[in-house]
Coordinates of N, CA and C in Angstrom, one line a residue:
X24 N 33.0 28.2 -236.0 CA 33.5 28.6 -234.7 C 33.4 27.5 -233.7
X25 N 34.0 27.4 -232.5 CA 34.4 26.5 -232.0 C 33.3 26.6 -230.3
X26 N 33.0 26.2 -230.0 CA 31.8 26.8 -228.7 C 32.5 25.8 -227.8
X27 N 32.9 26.3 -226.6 CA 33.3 25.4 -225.0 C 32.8 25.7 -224.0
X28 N 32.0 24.5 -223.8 CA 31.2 25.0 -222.3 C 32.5 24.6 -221.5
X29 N 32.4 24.9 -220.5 CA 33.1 24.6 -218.8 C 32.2 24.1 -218.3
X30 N 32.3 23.4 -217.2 CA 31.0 22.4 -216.4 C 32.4 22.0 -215.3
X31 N 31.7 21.4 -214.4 CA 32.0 20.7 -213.3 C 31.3 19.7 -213.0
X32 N 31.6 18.7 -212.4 CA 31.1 17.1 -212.1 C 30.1 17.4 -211.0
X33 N 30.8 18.7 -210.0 CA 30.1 18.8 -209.0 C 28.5 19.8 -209.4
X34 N 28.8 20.6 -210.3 CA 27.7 21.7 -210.4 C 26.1 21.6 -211.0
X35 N 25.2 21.4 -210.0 CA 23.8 21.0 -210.6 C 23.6 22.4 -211.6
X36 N 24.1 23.0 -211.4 CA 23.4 23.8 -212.7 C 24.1 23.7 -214.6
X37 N 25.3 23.3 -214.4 CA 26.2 22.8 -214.7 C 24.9 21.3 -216.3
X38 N 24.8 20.5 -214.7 CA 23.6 19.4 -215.4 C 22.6 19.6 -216.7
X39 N 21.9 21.1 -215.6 CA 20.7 21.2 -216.3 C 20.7 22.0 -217.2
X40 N 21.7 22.6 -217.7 CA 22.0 23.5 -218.7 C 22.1 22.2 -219.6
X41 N 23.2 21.3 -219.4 CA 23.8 20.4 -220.3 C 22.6 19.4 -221.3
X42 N 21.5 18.9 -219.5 CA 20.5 17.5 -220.1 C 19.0 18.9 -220.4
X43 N 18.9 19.8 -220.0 CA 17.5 20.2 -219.9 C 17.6 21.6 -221.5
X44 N 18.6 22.2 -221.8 CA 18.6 23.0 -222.6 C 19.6 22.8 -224.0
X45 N 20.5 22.3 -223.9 CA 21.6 22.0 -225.3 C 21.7 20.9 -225.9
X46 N 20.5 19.8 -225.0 CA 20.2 18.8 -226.0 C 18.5 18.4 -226.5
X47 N 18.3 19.7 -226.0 CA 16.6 20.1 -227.2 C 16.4 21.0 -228.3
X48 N 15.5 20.7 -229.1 CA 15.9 21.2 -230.3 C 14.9 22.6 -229.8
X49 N 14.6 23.3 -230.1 CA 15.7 23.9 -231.7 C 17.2 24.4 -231.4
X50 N 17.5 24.7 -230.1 CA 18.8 24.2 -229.5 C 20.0 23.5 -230.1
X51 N 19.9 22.6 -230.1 CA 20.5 21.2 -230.2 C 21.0 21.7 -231.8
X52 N 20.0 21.6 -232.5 CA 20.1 22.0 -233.8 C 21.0 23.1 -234.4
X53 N 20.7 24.2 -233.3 CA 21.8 25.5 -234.1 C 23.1 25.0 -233.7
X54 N 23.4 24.6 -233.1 CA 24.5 24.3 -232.2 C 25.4 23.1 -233.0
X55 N 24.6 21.7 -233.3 CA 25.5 21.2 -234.4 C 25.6 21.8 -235.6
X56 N 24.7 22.9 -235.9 CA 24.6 23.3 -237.7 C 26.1 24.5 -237.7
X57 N 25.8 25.6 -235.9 CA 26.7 26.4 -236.6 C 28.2 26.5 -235.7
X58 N 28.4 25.5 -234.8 CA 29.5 25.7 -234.2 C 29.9 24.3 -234.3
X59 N 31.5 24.1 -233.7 CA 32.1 22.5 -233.1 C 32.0 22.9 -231.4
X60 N 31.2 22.0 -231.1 CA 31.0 22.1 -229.5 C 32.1 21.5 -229.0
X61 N 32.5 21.9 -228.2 CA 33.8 21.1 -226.3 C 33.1 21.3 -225.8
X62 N 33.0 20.0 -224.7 CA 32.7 20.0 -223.5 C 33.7 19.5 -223.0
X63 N 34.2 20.9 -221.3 CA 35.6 20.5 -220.7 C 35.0 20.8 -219.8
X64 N 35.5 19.8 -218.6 CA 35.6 20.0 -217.1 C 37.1 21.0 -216.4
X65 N 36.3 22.0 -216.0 CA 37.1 23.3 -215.5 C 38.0 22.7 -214.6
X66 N 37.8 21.5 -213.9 CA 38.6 20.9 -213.2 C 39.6 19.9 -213.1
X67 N 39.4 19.2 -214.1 CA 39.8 18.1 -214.5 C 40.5 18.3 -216.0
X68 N 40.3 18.8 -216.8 CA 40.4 19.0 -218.3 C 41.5 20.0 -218.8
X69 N 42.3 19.7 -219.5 CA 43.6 20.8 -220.1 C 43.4 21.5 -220.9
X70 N 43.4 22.7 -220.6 CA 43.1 23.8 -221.7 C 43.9 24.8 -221.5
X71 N 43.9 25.9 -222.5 CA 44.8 27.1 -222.2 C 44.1 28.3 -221.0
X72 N 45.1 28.8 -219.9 CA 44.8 29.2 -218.6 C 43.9 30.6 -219.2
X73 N 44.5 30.6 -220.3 CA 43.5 32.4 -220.8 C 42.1 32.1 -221.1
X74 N 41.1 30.7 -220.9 CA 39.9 30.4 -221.2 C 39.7 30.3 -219.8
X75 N 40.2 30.4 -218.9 CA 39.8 30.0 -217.7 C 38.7 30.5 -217.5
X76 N 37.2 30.1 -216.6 CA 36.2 30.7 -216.8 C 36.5 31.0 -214.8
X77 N 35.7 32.3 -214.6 CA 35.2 32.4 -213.2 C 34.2 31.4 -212.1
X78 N 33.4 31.4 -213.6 CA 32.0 30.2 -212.6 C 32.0 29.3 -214.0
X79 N 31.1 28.6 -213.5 CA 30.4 27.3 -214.3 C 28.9 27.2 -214.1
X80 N 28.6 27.0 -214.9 CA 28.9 26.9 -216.0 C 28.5 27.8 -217.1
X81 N 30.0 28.3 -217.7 CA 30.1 29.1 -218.8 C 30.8 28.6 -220.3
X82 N 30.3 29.7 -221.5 CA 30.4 28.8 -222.8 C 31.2 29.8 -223.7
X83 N 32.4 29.5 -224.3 CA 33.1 30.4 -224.7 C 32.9 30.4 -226.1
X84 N 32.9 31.3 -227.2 CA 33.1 31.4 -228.4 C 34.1 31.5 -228.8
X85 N 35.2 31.0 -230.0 CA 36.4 31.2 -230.4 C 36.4 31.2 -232.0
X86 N 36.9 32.2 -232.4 CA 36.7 32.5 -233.8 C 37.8 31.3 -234.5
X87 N 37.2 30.6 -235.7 CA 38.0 29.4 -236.3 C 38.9 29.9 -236.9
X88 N 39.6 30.9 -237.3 CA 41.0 31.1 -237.7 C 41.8 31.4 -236.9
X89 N 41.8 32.2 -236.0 CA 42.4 31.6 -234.7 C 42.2 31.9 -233.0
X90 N 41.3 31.0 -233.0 CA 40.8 31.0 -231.7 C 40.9 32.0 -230.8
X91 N 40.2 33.2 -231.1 CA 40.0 34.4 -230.3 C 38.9 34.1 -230.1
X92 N 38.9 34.7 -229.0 CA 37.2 34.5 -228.3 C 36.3 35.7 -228.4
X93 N 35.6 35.4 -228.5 CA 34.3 37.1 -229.2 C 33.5 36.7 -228.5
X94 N 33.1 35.9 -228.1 CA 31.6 35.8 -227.3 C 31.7 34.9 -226.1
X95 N 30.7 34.9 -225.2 CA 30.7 34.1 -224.3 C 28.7 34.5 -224.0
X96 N 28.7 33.2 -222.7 CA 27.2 33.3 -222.1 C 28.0 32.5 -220.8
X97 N 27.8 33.3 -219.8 CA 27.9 32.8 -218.4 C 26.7 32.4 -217.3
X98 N 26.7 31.1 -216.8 CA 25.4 31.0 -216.0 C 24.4 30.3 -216.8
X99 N 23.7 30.0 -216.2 CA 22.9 28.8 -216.4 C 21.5 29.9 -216.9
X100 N 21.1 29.8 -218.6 CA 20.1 30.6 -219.0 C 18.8 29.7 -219.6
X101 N 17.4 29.8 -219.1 CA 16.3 29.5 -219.3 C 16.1 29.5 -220.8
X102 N 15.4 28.3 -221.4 CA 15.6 28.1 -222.8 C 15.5 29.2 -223.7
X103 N 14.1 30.1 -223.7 CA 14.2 31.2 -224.3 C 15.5 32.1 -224.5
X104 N 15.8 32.2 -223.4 CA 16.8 33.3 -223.1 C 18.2 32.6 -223.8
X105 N 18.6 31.5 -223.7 CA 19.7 30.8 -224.2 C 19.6 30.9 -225.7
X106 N 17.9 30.8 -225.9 CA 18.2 30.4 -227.7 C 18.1 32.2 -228.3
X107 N 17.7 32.6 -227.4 CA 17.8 34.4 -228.1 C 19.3 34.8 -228.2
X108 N 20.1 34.7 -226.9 CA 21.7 34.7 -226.4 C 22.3 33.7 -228.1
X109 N 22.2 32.6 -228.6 CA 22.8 31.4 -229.4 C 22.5 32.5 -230.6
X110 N 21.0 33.0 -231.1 CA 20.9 33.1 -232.7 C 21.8 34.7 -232.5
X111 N 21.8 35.4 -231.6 CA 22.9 37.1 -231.7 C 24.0 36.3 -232.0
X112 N 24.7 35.4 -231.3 CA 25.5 34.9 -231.4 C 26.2 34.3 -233.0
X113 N 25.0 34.0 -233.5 CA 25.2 33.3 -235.1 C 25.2 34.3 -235.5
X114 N 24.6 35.6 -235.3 CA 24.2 36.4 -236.2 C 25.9 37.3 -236.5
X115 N 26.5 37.5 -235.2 CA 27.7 38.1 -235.5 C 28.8 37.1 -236.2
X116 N 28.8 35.7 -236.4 CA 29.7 34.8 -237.0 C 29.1 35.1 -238.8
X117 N 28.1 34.9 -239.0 CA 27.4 35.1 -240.2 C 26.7 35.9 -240.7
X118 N 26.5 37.3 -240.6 CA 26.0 38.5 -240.6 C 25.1 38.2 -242.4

């Protein structure tokens, strides 16, 4: 499945989601093992208007046969909570 964060150039939380939580492991790790990550700027970046997110930064799930979205996590979440939010997440792609 296909995972898209949204981010903005301007949004500090946007940052620390990006440098402080999705590039540490064990993080880091589920993330290349069970999705293709995008990183798009909501502002700048072409995508289809039905992913449009409300705030930023948020992370869309999209099922790989054809890009329906089933999941999301909106807002900027504390490691724990992100990596609890990530493995439900695996759990409903790979039951």
């Amino acid at each position: 499945p296909m995972m898209i964060l949204f981010v903005t150039s301007s949004c500090p939380w946007c940052q620390k989601l990006e440098n402080q939580i999705l590039k540490k492991d064990p993080i880091s790790k589920l993330i290349q093992t069970h999705f293709i990550p995008v990183f798009l700027d909501k502002e700048t970046d072409d995508f289809p208007k039905s992913l449009t997110p409300m705030v930023v930064p948020t992370i869309v799930f999209l099922t790989p046969k054809d890009g329906t979205k089933f999941d999301e996590i909106i807002g900027y979440k504390p490691a724990d909570e992100f990596l609890s939010l990530l493995e439900r997440i695996i759990k409903k792609v790979k039951p």
